[in-house]
Short mmCIF file of C-alpha atoms in Angstrom, two decimals:
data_model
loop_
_atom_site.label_atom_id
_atom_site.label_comp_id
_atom_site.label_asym_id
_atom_site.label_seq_id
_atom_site.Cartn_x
_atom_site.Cartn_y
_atom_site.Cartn_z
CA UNK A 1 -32.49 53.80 -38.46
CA UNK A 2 -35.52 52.95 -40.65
CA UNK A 3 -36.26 49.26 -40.65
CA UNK A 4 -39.49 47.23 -40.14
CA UNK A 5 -40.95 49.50 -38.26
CA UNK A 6 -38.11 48.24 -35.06
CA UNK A 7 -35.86 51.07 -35.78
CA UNK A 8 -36.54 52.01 -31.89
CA UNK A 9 -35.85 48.82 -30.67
CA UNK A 10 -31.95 48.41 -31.38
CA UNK A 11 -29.77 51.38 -29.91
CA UNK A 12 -26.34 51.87 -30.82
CA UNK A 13 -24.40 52.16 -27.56
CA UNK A 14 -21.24 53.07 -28.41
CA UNK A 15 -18.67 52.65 -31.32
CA UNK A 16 -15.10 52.67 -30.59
CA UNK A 17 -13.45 54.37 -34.03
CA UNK A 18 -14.24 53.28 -37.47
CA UNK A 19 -12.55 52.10 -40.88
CA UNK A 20 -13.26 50.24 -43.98
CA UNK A 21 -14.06 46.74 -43.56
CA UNK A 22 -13.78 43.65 -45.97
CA UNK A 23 -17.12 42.69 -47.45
CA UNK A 24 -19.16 39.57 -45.66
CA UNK A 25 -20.34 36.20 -47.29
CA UNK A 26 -23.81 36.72 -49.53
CA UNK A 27 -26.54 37.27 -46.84
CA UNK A 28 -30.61 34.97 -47.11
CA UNK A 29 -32.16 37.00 -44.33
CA UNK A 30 -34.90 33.84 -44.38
CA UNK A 31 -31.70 31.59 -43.84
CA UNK A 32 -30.94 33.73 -41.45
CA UNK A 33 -34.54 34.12 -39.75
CA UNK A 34 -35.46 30.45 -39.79
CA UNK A 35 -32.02 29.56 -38.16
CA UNK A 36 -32.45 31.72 -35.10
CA UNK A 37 -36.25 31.08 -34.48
CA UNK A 38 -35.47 27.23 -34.65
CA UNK A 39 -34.61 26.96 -31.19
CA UNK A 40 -35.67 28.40 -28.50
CA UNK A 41 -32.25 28.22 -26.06
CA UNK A 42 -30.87 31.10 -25.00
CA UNK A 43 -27.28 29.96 -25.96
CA UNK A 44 -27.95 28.04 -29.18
CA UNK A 45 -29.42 31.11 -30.42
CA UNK A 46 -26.29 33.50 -29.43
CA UNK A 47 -24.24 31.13 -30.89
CA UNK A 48 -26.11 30.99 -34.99
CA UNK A 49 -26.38 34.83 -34.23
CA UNK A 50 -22.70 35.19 -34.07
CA UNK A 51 -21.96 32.41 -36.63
CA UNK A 52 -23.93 34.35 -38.87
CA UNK A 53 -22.57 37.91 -37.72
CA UNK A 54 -18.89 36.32 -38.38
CA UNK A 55 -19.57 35.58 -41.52
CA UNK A 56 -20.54 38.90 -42.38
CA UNK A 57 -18.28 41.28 -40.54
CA UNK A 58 -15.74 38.56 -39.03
CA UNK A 59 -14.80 39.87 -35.66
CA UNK A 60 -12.51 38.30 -33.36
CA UNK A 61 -14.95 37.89 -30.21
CA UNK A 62 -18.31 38.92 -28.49
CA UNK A 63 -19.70 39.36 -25.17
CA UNK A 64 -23.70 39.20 -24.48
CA UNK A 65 -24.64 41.07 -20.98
CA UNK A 66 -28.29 40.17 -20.33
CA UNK A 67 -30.06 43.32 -18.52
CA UNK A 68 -32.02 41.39 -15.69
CA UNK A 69 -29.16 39.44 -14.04
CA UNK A 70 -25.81 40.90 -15.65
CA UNK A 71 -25.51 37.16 -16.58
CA UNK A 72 -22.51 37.13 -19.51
CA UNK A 73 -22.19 34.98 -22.86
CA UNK A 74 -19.11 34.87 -24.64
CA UNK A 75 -17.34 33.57 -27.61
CA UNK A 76 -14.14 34.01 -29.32
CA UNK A 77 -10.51 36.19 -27.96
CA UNK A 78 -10.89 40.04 -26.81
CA UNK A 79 -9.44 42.72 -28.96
CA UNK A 80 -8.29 46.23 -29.36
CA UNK A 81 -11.51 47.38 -31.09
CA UNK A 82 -15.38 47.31 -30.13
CA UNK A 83 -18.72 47.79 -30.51
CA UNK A 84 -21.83 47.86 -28.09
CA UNK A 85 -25.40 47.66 -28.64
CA UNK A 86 -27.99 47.71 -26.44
CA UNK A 87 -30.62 45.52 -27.64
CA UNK A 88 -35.16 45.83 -26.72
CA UNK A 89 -37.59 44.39 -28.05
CA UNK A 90 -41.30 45.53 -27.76
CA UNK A 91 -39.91 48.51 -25.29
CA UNK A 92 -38.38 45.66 -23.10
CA UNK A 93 -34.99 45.78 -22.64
CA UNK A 94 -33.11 42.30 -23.15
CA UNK A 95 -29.14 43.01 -22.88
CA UNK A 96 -26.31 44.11 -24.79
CA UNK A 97 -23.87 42.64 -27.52
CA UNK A 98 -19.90 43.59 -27.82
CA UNK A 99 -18.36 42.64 -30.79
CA UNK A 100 -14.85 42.84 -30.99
CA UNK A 101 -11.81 42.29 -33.61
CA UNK A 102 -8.28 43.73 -34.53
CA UNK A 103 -9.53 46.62 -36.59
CA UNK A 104 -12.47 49.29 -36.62
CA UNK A 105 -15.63 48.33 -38.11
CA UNK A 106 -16.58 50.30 -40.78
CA UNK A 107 -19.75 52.84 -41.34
CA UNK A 108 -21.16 49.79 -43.46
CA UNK A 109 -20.69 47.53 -41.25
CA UNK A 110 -22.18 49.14 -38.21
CA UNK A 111 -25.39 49.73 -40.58
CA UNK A 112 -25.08 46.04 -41.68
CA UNK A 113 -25.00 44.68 -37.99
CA UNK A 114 -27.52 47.03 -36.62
CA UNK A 115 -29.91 45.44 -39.74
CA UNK A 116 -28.85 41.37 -38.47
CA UNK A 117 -29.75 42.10 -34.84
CA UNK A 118 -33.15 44.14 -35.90
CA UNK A 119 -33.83 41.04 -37.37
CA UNK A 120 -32.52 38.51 -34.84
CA UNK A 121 -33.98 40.46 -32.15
CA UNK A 122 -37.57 38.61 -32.11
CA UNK A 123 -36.28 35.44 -31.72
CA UNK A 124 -33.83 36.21 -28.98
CA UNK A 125 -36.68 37.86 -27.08
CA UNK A 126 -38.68 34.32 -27.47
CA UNK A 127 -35.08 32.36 -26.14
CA UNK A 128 -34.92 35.09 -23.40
CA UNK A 129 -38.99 34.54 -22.41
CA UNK A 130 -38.62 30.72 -22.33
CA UNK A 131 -35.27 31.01 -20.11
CA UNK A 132 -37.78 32.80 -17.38
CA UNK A 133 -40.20 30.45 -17.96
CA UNK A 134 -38.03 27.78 -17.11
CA UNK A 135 -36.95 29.41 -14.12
CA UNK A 136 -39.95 30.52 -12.79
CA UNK A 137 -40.98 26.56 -12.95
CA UNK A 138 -37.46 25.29 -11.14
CA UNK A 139 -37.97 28.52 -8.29
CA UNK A 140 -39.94 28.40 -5.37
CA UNK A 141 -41.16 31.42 -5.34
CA UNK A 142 -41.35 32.43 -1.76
CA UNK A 143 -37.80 31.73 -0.83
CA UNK A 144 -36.13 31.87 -4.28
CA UNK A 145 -34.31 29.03 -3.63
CA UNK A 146 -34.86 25.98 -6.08
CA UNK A 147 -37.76 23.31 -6.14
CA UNK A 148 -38.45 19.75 -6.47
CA UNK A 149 -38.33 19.97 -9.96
CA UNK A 150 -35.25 22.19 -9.73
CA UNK A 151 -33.32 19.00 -7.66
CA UNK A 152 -34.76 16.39 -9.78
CA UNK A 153 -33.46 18.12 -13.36
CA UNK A 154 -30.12 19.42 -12.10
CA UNK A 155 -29.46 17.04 -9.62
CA UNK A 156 -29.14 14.53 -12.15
CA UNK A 157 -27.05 16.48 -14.19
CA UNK A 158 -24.49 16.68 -11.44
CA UNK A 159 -24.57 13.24 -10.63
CA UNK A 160 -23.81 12.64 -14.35
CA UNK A 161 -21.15 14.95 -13.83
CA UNK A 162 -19.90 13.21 -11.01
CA UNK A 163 -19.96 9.53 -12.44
CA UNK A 164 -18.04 10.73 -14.88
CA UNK A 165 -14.98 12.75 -13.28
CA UNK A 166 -15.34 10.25 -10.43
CA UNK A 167 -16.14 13.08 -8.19
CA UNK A 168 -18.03 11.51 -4.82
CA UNK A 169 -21.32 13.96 -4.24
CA UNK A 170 -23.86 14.13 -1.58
CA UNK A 171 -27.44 14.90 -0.23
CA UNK A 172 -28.15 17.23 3.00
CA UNK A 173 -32.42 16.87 3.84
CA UNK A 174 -32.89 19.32 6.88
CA UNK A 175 -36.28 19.88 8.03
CA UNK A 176 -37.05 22.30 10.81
CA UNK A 177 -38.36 21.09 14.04
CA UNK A 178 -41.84 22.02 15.39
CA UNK A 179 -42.55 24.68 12.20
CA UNK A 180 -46.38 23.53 12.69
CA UNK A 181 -46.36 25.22 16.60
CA UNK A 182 -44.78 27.61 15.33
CA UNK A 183 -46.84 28.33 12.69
CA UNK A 184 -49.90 27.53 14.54
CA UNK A 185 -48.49 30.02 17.97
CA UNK A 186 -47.23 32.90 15.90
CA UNK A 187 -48.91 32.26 12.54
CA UNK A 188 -48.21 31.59 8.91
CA UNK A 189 -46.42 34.94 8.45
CA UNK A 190 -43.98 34.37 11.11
CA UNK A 191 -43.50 31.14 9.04
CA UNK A 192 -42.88 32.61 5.77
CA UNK A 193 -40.43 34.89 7.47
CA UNK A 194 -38.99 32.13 9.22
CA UNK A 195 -38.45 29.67 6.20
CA UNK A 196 -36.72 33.07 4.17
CA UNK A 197 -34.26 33.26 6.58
CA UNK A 198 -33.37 29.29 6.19
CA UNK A 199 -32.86 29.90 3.01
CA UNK A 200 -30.79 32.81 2.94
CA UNK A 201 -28.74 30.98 6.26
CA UNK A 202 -28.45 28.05 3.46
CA UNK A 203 -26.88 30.36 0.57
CA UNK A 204 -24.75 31.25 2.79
CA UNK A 205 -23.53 28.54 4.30
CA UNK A 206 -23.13 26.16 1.17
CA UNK A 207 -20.98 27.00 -1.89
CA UNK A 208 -21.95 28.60 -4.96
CA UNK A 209 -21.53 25.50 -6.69
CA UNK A 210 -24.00 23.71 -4.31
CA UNK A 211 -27.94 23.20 -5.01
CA UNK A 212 -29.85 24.08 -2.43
CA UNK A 213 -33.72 23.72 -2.89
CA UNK A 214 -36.96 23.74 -0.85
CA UNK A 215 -38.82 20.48 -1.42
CA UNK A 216 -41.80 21.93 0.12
CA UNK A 217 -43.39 22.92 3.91
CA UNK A 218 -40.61 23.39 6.33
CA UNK A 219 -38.22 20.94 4.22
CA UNK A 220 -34.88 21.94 2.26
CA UNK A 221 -32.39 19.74 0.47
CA UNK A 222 -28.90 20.62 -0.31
CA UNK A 223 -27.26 18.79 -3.36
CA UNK A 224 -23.03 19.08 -2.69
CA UNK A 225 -21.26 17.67 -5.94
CA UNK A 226 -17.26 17.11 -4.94
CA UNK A 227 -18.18 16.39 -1.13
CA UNK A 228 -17.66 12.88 0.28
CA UNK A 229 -19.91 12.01 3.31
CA UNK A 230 -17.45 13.40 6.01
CA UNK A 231 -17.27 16.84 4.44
CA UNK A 232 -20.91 16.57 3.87
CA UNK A 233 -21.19 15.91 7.87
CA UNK A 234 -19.09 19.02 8.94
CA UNK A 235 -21.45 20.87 6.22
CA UNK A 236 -24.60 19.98 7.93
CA UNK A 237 -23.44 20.74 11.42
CA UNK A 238 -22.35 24.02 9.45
CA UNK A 239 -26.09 24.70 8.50
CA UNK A 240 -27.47 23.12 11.72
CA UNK A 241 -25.70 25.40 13.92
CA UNK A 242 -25.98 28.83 11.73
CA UNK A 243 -30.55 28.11 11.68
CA UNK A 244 -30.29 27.52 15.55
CA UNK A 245 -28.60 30.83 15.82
CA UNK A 246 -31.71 32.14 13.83
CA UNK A 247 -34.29 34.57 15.40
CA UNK A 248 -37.86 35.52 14.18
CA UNK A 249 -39.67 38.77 15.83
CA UNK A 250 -43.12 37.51 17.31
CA UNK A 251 -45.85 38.08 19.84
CA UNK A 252 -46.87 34.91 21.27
CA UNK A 253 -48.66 34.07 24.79
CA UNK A 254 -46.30 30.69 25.05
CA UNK A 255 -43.26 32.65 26.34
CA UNK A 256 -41.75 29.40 26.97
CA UNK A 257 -41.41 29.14 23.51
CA UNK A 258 -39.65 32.57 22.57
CA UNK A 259 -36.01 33.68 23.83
CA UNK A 260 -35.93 36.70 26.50
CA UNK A 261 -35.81 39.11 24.00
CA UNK A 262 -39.54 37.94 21.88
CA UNK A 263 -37.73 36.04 19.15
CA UNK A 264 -38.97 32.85 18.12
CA UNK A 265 -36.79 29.54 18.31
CA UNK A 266 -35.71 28.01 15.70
CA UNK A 267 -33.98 24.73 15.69
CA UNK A 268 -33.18 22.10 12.45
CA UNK A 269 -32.90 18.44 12.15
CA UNK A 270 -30.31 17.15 9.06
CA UNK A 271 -29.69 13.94 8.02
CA UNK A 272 -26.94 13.16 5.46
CA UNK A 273 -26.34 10.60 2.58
CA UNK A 274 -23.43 9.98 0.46
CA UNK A 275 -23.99 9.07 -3.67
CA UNK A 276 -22.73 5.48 -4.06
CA UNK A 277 -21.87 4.03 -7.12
CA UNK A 278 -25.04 2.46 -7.81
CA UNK A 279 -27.08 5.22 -6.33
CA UNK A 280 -29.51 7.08 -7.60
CA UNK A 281 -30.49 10.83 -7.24
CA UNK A 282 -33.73 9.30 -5.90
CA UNK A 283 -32.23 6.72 -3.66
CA UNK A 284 -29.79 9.03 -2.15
CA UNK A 285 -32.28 11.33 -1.46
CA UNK A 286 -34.91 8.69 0.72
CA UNK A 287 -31.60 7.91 2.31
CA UNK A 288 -31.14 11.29 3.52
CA UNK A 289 -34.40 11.33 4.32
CA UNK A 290 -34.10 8.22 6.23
CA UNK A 291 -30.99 9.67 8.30
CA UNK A 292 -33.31 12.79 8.87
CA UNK A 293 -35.88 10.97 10.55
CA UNK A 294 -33.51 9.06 12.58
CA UNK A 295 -32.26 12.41 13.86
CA UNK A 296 -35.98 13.45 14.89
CA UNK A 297 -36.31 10.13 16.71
CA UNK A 298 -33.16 11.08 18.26
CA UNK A 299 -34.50 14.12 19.41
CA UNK A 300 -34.21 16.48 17.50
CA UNK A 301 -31.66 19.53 16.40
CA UNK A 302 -28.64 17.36 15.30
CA UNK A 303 -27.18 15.83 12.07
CA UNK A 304 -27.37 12.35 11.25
CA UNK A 305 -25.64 9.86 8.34
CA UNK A 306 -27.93 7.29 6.71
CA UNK A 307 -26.07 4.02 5.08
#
């Protein structure tokens, strides 16, 4: 391929046959430039790229694999014949396109695609870099789990969701007990290690289709969309009782605090909230919160409802 000087960043993958295709609309590669580089979501950009591809070559379907995350866009039906590119940009690689129809595409048309995704290919690298971005800003980054801002923008998303398929939904606050002795006895990187393995005990303990995030310190909140208060309950004694079971390696002079075998205890406090009617994300949250600090008070190491 000779084009623009990008010839090496758009590699043909593989071509199932080939045939003689009906020709596309007239193409304004400026149209067609401007269109694309207009937004800069992932998605609205996939979806003018095929729009545009249709019109040209009109296949039946496509699938976009991104490289990082095997994370899948699609449009349109499968069908008996495809295409595969593997598309870079500036030596990175960003995924690959299928396209798919009822027929072969044609020697033309493979050169005619390969010449739309050269050109669409610096404006999907710009969608792809402020998708990361956007990510990097809603991840903590030392547990991977979500953040505040993370809980604030998707939270309300799923309590829209919620209001409007009159699903109930709920908020979990669990904070571990005593994480300053134990950061203090065994030190900050016992800590870190300490607050990974709450949040990989809280993947694993919640559904995919739950939030979980760390507000920040020892502190986590779990967003459940679908769960009433009483399901939210038996999740929290769920998580409470999975972190108890949890074990850190340390050396520490206090062997009061550490089980017979040198691991550090590690203990949780959870306090519960449903999503009223009138509730708000924020609301439901200091409620949780509230419940949370009822079950310190309480002693610690148990779940709690708040009103």
């Amino acid at each position: 391929m000779n084009r623009d000087g990008n010839a090496h960043n758009l590699r043909l993958v593989s071509a199932k046959g080939k045939t003689t295709g009906d020709a596309g609309t007239p193409f304004d590669a400026l149209a067609f430039v401007q269109a694309l580089s207009s937004s800069l979501e992932l998605g609205t950009v996939l979806a003018r790229l095929q729009e545009h591809l249709h019109a040209q070559v009109h296949h039946s379907g496509w699938f976009f694999i991104l490289q990082e995350s095997d994370e899948t866009w699609s449009g349109g039906d499968e069908d008996r014949h495809r295409i595969e590119y593997g598309m870079s940009f500036n030596n990175e690689t960003m995924g690959s396109l299928i396209l798919m129809r009822g027929r072969r595409f044609s020697d033309d048309e493979q050169q005619l695609i390969e010449a739309l995704l050269g050109l669409a290919a610096p404006a999907l690298a710009n969608a792809l870099r402020f998708q990361r971005l956007n990510e990097s800003l809603e991840t903590d980054e030392l547990t991977g789990l979500g953040n505040r801002r993370a809980f604030e923008k998707q939270g309300a998303q799923w309590l829209a969701d919620c209001r409007r398929q009159d699903r109930p939904m709920s908020v979990l606050a669990i904070d571990l007990d005593h994480f300053k002795q134990i950061n203090d006895e065994y030190g900050h990187s016992v800590g870190d290690d300490i607050l990974r393995l709450v949040a990989q005990t809280l993947r694993s303990t919640t559904r995919e289709s739950d939030l979980c995030v760390r507000m920040g310190g020892e502190e986590f909140l779990a967003v459940l969309p679908g769960a009433d208060l009483s399901r939210a309950m038996e999740c929290g004694e769920r998580i409470r009782l999975a972190i108890a079971a949890l074990r850190a390696c340390a050396k520490a002079t206090d062997k009061s605090a550490l089980e017979s075998d040198g691991a550090v205890k590690v203990t949780a406090s959870v306090g519960v909230a449903g999503v009223g009617r009138g509730a708000t994300l924020q609301s439901a949250y200091q409620a949780a919160d509230e419940a949370l600090y009822a079950a310190k008070q309480a002693g610690r190491n148990r779940v709690l409802a708040g009103n």
